[in-house]
Amino acid sequence: MPQPRSAFLALLCALAVIGTSSALGRILRSHAHAHQASVCGPGSLMPSRSDIARIARVTLCLINRQRAAHRLAPLRYNAALGRAARGHSVDMVVHGYFSHASRDGGSPFARIYQSGYVSPSHACALGENIAAGMGTLGTPAAIVHAWMNSPLHRANILDSDYRDTAVGVAYGYPGSNSGGATFTEDFGRRC
């Protein structure tokens, strides 16, 4: 059985010291403010327990704006991919790790298959991006900006083979359930 093509091995941890002296923080805050008035909603939305679903929706909207800017069709939200992505983000926060591999060694493919999105024999393309950030580095705009500036994450976002996606967000940073947000985006296309 052929394995689906994927760039899922890319890792990103959007963590930096927050403060006025942080050049990266200033750049990301500036980028976030540019998105604030967008049709997606506030890209500068700070992570909070009450806004996790909204943060996920804004992040997906910003990703589709990137695709539109590159003349690509928008990715459709898929609930099964959403379960896989959100479950992985929550697991990373609760159990204090940051990896595409689950604690039991399972791959993103295994999580996606288990979600019911697709069986191994009907998966044409699967992929995953992960990120985590605290403060302004955990906003939707900051995460999308970081992914777009990472070649492998950018490749997933702009891959024309993908049709479906979901962003799963958990409040907290891996190993610390206070502050910040942890993001998993799963991508797919069924054969």
PDB file of C-alpha atoms in Angstrom:
ATOM      1  CA  MET A   1       0.000   0.000   0.000  1.00  0.00           C
ATOM      2  CA  PRO A   2       1.611   3.321  -1.028  1.00  0.00           C
ATOM      3  CA  GLN A   3       2.239   5.972   1.618  1.00  0.00           C
ATOM      4  CA  PRO A   4       0.663   9.369   0.879  1.00  0.00           C
ATOM      5  CA  ARG A   5       3.001  12.152  -0.107  1.00  0.00           C
ATOM      6  CA  SER A   6       3.618  14.501   2.761  1.00  0.00           C
ATOM      7  CA  ALA A   7       5.820  17.234   4.107  1.00  0.00           C
ATOM      8  CA  PHE A   8       4.606  16.524   7.636  1.00  0.00           C
ATOM      9  CA  LEU A   9       8.087  16.249   9.143  1.00  0.00           C
ATOM     10  CA  ALA A  10       8.487  20.004   9.365  1.00  0.00           C
ATOM     11  CA  LEU A  11       8.508  21.252  12.929  1.00  0.00           C
ATOM     12  CA  LEU A  12       8.001  24.772  14.132  1.00  0.00           C
ATOM     13  CA  CYS A  13       7.994  26.206  17.575  1.00  0.00           C
ATOM     14  CA  ALA A  14       7.011  29.859  17.388  1.00  0.00           C
ATOM     15  CA  LEU A  15       8.462  30.675  20.792  1.00  0.00           C
ATOM     16  CA  ALA A  16      10.425  33.817  21.534  1.00  0.00           C
ATOM     17  CA  VAL A  17      10.874  36.141  24.428  1.00  0.00           C
ATOM     18  CA  ILE A  18       7.973  38.590  24.457  1.00  0.00           C
ATOM     19  CA  GLY A  19       8.817  42.185  25.160  1.00  0.00           C
ATOM     20  CA  THR A  20       9.676  45.493  23.599  1.00  0.00           C
ATOM     21  CA  SER A  21      13.288  44.422  23.119  1.00  0.00           C
ATOM     22  CA  SER A  22      12.378  41.389  21.039  1.00  0.00           C
ATOM     23  CA  ALA A  23      12.823  42.163  17.346  1.00  0.00           C
ATOM     24  CA  LEU A  24      10.876  39.047  16.384  1.00  0.00           C
ATOM     25  CA  GLY A  25       8.062  40.039  18.727  1.00  0.00           C
ATOM     26  CA  ARG A  26       7.879  43.524  17.153  1.00  0.00           C
ATOM     27  CA  ILE A  27       7.775  42.076  13.638  1.00  0.00           C
ATOM     28  CA  LEU A  28       5.054  39.568  14.519  1.00  0.00           C
ATOM     29  CA  ARG A  29       2.974  42.167  16.417  1.00  0.00           C
ATOM     30  CA  SER A  30       3.219  44.486  13.416  1.00  0.00           C
ATOM     31  CA  HIS A  31       2.091  41.686  11.088  1.00  0.00           C
ATOM     32  CA  ALA A  32      -0.766  40.788  13.429  1.00  0.00           C
ATOM     33  CA  HIS A  33      -2.065  44.381  13.441  1.00  0.00           C
ATOM     34  CA  ALA A  34      -2.091  44.409   9.636  1.00  0.00           C
ATOM     35  CA  HIS A  35      -4.549  41.495   9.732  1.00  0.00           C
ATOM     36  CA  GLN A  36      -6.733  42.936  12.490  1.00  0.00           C
ATOM     37  CA  ALA A  37      -9.137  44.668  10.115  1.00  0.00           C
ATOM     38  CA  SER A  38      -9.273  41.732   7.705  1.00  0.00           C
ATOM     39  CA  VAL A  39     -12.443  39.889   6.804  1.00  0.00           C
ATOM     40  CA  CYS A  40     -11.091  36.945   8.773  1.00  0.00           C
ATOM     41  CA  GLY A  41     -11.501  38.677  12.093  1.00  0.00           C
ATOM     42  CA  PRO A  42      -8.796  39.819  14.452  1.00  0.00           C
ATOM     43  CA  GLY A  43      -5.539  38.127  13.505  1.00  0.00           C
ATOM     44  CA  SER A  44      -4.113  39.608  16.703  1.00  0.00           C
ATOM     45  CA  LEU A  45      -6.568  37.648  18.872  1.00  0.00           C
ATOM     46  CA  MET A  46      -4.635  36.665  21.999  1.00  0.00           C
ATOM     47  CA  PRO A  47      -4.904  33.066  23.194  1.00  0.00           C
ATOM     48  CA  SER A  48      -7.552  32.530  25.865  1.00  0.00           C
ATOM     49  CA  ARG A  49      -9.606  29.519  26.921  1.00  0.00           C
ATOM     50  CA  SER A  50     -12.832  31.184  25.790  1.00  0.00           C
ATOM     51  CA  ASP A  51     -11.596  32.038  22.271  1.00  0.00           C
ATOM     52  CA  ILE A  52     -10.002  28.751  21.149  1.00  0.00           C
ATOM     53  CA  ALA A  53     -12.670  27.934  18.530  1.00  0.00           C
ATOM     54  CA  ARG A  54     -12.563  31.505  17.207  1.00  0.00           C
ATOM     55  CA  ILE A  55      -8.749  31.412  17.046  1.00  0.00           C
ATOM     56  CA  ALA A  56      -8.955  28.218  14.965  1.00  0.00           C
ATOM     57  CA  ARG A  57     -11.496  29.807  12.561  1.00  0.00           C
ATOM     58  CA  VAL A  58      -9.436  32.990  12.145  1.00  0.00           C
ATOM     59  CA  THR A  59      -6.260  30.932  11.557  1.00  0.00           C
ATOM     60  CA  LEU A  60      -7.958  28.861   8.843  1.00  0.00           C
ATOM     61  CA  CYS A  61      -9.318  32.013   7.213  1.00  0.00           C
ATOM     62  CA  LEU A  62      -5.829  33.569   7.164  1.00  0.00           C
ATOM     63  CA  ILE A  63      -4.433  30.381   5.629  1.00  0.00           C
ATOM     64  CA  ASN A  64      -7.055  30.520   2.879  1.00  0.00           C
ATOM     65  CA  ARG A  65      -6.160  34.185   2.289  1.00  0.00           C
ATOM     66  CA  GLN A  66      -2.555  33.066   1.704  1.00  0.00           C
ATOM     67  CA  ARG A  67      -3.786  30.449  -0.751  1.00  0.00           C
ATOM     68  CA  ALA A  68      -5.947  33.024  -2.553  1.00  0.00           C
ATOM     69  CA  ALA A  69      -2.953  35.358  -2.834  1.00  0.00           C
ATOM     70  CA  HIS A  70      -1.181  32.509  -4.652  1.00  0.00           C
ATOM     71  CA  ARG A  71      -4.202  31.768  -6.877  1.00  0.00           C
ATOM     72  CA  LEU A  72      -5.042  28.511  -5.136  1.00  0.00           C
ATOM     73  CA  ALA A  73      -8.480  27.256  -4.206  1.00  0.00           C
ATOM     74  CA  PRO A  74      -9.436  27.589  -0.552  1.00  0.00           C
ATOM     75  CA  LEU A  75      -9.169  24.549   1.667  1.00  0.00           C
ATOM     76  CA  ARG A  76     -12.486  23.199   2.967  1.00  0.00           C
ATOM     77  CA  TYR A  77     -12.936  22.652   6.676  1.00  0.00           C
ATOM     78  CA  ASN A  78     -13.342  18.962   7.523  1.00  0.00           C
ATOM     79  CA  ALA A  79     -14.706  17.903  10.931  1.00  0.00           C
ATOM     80  CA  ALA A  80     -12.800  14.587  11.020  1.00  0.00           C
ATOM     81  CA  LEU A  81      -9.515  16.397  10.368  1.00  0.00           C
ATOM     82  CA  GLY A  82     -10.610  18.858  13.060  1.00  0.00           C
ATOM     83  CA  ARG A  83     -10.930  16.048  15.623  1.00  0.00           C
ATOM     84  CA  ALA A  84      -7.484  14.733  14.731  1.00  0.00           C
ATOM     85  CA  ALA A  85      -5.865  18.188  14.839  1.00  0.00           C
ATOM     86  CA  ARG A  86      -7.518  19.370  18.046  1.00  0.00           C
ATOM     87  CA  GLY A  87      -6.858  16.066  19.795  1.00  0.00           C
ATOM     88  CA  HIS A  88      -3.168  16.278  18.958  1.00  0.00           C
ATOM     89  CA  SER A  89      -2.871  19.894  20.138  1.00  0.00           C
ATOM     90  CA  VAL A  90      -4.588  19.070  23.439  1.00  0.00           C
ATOM     91  CA  ASP A  91      -2.411  15.971  23.921  1.00  0.00           C
ATOM     92  CA  MET A  92       0.795  17.987  23.369  1.00  0.00           C
ATOM     93  CA  VAL A  93      -0.257  20.591  25.947  1.00  0.00           C
ATOM     94  CA  VAL A  94      -1.466  18.126  28.581  1.00  0.00           C
ATOM     95  CA  HIS A  95       1.492  15.760  28.264  1.00  0.00           C
ATOM     96  CA  GLY A  96       4.233  18.335  27.668  1.00  0.00           C
ATOM     97  CA  TYR A  97       5.705  17.387  24.319  1.00  0.00           C
ATOM     98  CA  PHE A  98       5.974  19.022  20.900  1.00  0.00           C
ATOM     99  CA  SER A  99       6.164  16.595  17.998  1.00  0.00           C
ATOM    100  CA  HIS A 100       4.307  15.299  14.985  1.00  0.00           C
ATOM    101  CA  ALA A 101       4.620  11.846  16.529  1.00  0.00           C
ATOM    102  CA  SER A 102       2.041  11.030  19.192  1.00  0.00           C
ATOM    103  CA  ARG A 103       3.206   9.878  22.619  1.00  0.00           C
ATOM    104  CA  ASP A 104       2.683   6.274  21.502  1.00  0.00           C
ATOM    105  CA  GLY A 105       4.807   6.878  18.411  1.00  0.00           C
ATOM    106  CA  GLY A 106       1.823   7.177  16.078  1.00  0.00           C
ATOM    107  CA  SER A 107       2.195   9.317  12.988  1.00  0.00           C
ATOM    108  CA  PRO A 108      -0.089  12.107  11.788  1.00  0.00           C
ATOM    109  CA  PHE A 109      -1.280   9.594   9.177  1.00  0.00           C
ATOM    110  CA  ALA A 110      -2.420   7.200  11.909  1.00  0.00           C
ATOM    111  CA  ARG A 111      -4.325   9.984  13.693  1.00  0.00           C
ATOM    112  CA  ILE A 112      -5.980  11.074  10.455  1.00  0.00           C
ATOM    113  CA  TYR A 113      -6.954   7.494   9.564  1.00  0.00           C
ATOM    114  CA  GLN A 114      -8.324   6.973  13.084  1.00  0.00           C
ATOM    115  CA  SER A 115     -10.414  10.168  12.801  1.00  0.00           C
ATOM    116  CA  GLY A 116     -12.413   8.564   9.991  1.00  0.00           C
ATOM    117  CA  TYR A 117     -11.377  11.161   7.408  1.00  0.00           C
ATOM    118  CA  VAL A 118      -9.989   8.547   5.040  1.00  0.00           C
ATOM    119  CA  SER A 119      -8.692   4.981   5.000  1.00  0.00           C
ATOM    120  CA  PRO A 120      -5.070   4.268   4.048  1.00  0.00           C
ATOM    121  CA  SER A 121      -6.173   2.954   0.644  1.00  0.00           C
ATOM    122  CA  HIS A 122      -8.056   6.175  -0.181  1.00  0.00           C
ATOM    123  CA  ALA A 123      -5.545   8.806   0.936  1.00  0.00           C
ATOM    124  CA  CYS A 124      -3.917  10.673  -1.930  1.00  0.00           C
ATOM    125  CA  ALA A 125      -2.271  13.429   0.092  1.00  0.00           C
ATOM    126  CA  LEU A 126      -1.911  14.021   3.835  1.00  0.00           C
ATOM    127  CA  GLY A 127       0.146  16.514   5.805  1.00  0.00           C
ATOM    128  CA  GLU A 128       0.457  18.382   9.059  1.00  0.00           C
ATOM    129  CA  ASN A 129       1.825  21.635  10.469  1.00  0.00           C
ATOM    130  CA  ILE A 130       2.294  22.277  14.179  1.00  0.00           C
ATOM    131  CA  ALA A 131       3.224  25.400  16.114  1.00  0.00           C
ATOM    132  CA  ALA A 132       3.055  26.823  19.603  1.00  0.00           C
ATOM    133  CA  GLY A 133       3.391  30.367  20.841  1.00  0.00           C
ATOM    134  CA  MET A 134       2.872  32.467  23.921  1.00  0.00           C
ATOM    135  CA  GLY A 135       1.541  36.016  24.121  1.00  0.00           C
ATOM    136  CA  THR A 136       1.610  37.810  20.792  1.00  0.00           C
ATOM    137  CA  LEU A 137       3.466  34.860  19.263  1.00  0.00           C
ATOM    138  CA  GLY A 138       0.389  32.703  19.852  1.00  0.00           C
ATOM    139  CA  THR A 139      -2.014  34.817  17.782  1.00  0.00           C
ATOM    140  CA  PRO A 140      -3.491  33.516  14.512  1.00  0.00           C
ATOM    141  CA  ALA A 141      -1.563  36.106  12.465  1.00  0.00           C
ATOM    142  CA  ALA A 142       1.736  35.285  14.170  1.00  0.00           C
ATOM    143  CA  ILE A 143       1.309  31.538  13.646  1.00  0.00           C
ATOM    144  CA  VAL A 144       0.357  31.890   9.967  1.00  0.00           C
ATOM    145  CA  HIS A 145       3.221  34.355   9.449  1.00  0.00           C
ATOM    146  CA  ALA A 146       5.685  31.910  11.036  1.00  0.00           C
ATOM    147  CA  TRP A 147       4.373  29.007   8.937  1.00  0.00           C
ATOM    148  CA  MET A 148       4.600  31.073   5.751  1.00  0.00           C
ATOM    149  CA  ASN A 149       8.225  31.903   6.568  1.00  0.00           C
ATOM    150  CA  SER A 150       9.154  28.253   7.091  1.00  0.00           C
ATOM    151  CA  PRO A 151       9.716  26.486   3.741  1.00  0.00           C
ATOM    152  CA  LEU A 152       8.155  23.126   4.666  1.00  0.00           C
ATOM    153  CA  HIS A 153       5.157  24.640   6.462  1.00  0.00           C
ATOM    154  CA  ARG A 154       4.640  27.051   3.582  1.00  0.00           C
ATOM    155  CA  ALA A 155       4.783  24.102   1.166  1.00  0.00           C
ATOM    156  CA  ASN A 156       1.923  22.414   3.043  1.00  0.00           C
ATOM    157  CA  ILE A 157      -0.199  25.581   3.071  1.00  0.00           C
ATOM    158  CA  LEU A 158       0.361  26.229  -0.636  1.00  0.00           C
ATOM    159  CA  ASP A 159       0.141  22.605  -1.803  1.00  0.00           C
ATOM    160  CA  SER A 160      -2.441  22.456  -4.598  1.00  0.00           C
ATOM    161  CA  ASP A 161      -2.999  18.726  -3.960  1.00  0.00           C
ATOM    162  CA  TYR A 162      -4.777  19.370  -0.666  1.00  0.00           C
ATOM    163  CA  ARG A 163      -8.531  19.946  -0.646  1.00  0.00           C
ATOM    164  CA  ASP A 164      -9.497  19.652   3.032  1.00  0.00           C
ATOM    165  CA  THR A 165      -8.060  20.937   6.283  1.00  0.00           C
ATOM    166  CA  ALA A 166      -8.743  21.810   9.889  1.00  0.00           C
ATOM    167  CA  VAL A 167      -6.873  23.804  12.491  1.00  0.00           C
ATOM    168  CA  GLY A 168      -7.024  22.407  16.012  1.00  0.00           C
ATOM    169  CA  VAL A 169      -6.004  24.795  18.782  1.00  0.00           C
ATOM    170  CA  ALA A 170      -5.450  24.052  22.460  1.00  0.00           C
ATOM    171  CA  TYR A 171      -5.053  26.699  25.123  1.00  0.00           C
ATOM    172  CA  GLY A 172      -1.624  26.455  26.676  1.00  0.00           C
ATOM    173  CA  TYR A 173       1.912  25.735  25.686  1.00  0.00           C
ATOM    174  CA  PRO A 174       3.240  22.141  25.702  1.00  0.00           C
ATOM    175  CA  GLY A 175       3.959  21.327  29.314  1.00  0.00           C
ATOM    176  CA  SER A 176       2.168  24.421  30.603  1.00  0.00           C
ATOM    177  CA  ASN A 177      -1.600  24.697  30.376  1.00  0.00           C
ATOM    178  CA  SER A 178      -1.529  28.406  31.216  1.00  0.00           C
ATOM    179  CA  GLY A 179      -0.929  31.029  28.566  1.00  0.00           C
ATOM    180  CA  GLY A 180      -0.199  30.598  24.918  1.00  0.00           C
ATOM    181  CA  ALA A 181      -1.719  28.312  22.340  1.00  0.00           C
ATOM    182  CA  THR A 182      -0.690  25.138  20.549  1.00  0.00           C
ATOM    183  CA  PHE A 183      -1.772  24.665  16.925  1.00  0.00           C
ATOM    184  CA  THR A 184      -2.076  21.598  14.699  1.00  0.00           C
ATOM    185  CA  GLU A 185      -3.245  21.910  11.098  1.00  0.00           C
ATOM    186  CA  ASP A 186      -4.026  18.667   9.289  1.00  0.00           C
ATOM    187  CA  PHE A 187      -4.353  18.611   5.493  1.00  0.00           C
ATOM    188  CA  GLY A 188      -5.811  15.987   3.197  1.00  0.00           C
ATOM    189  CA  ARG A 189      -7.208  14.875  -0.118  1.00  0.00           C
ATOM    190  CA  ARG A 190      -9.166  11.702  -0.690  1.00  0.00           C
ATOM    191  CA  CYS A 191      -8.636   9.600  -3.819  1.00  0.00           C
TER     192      CYS A 191
END
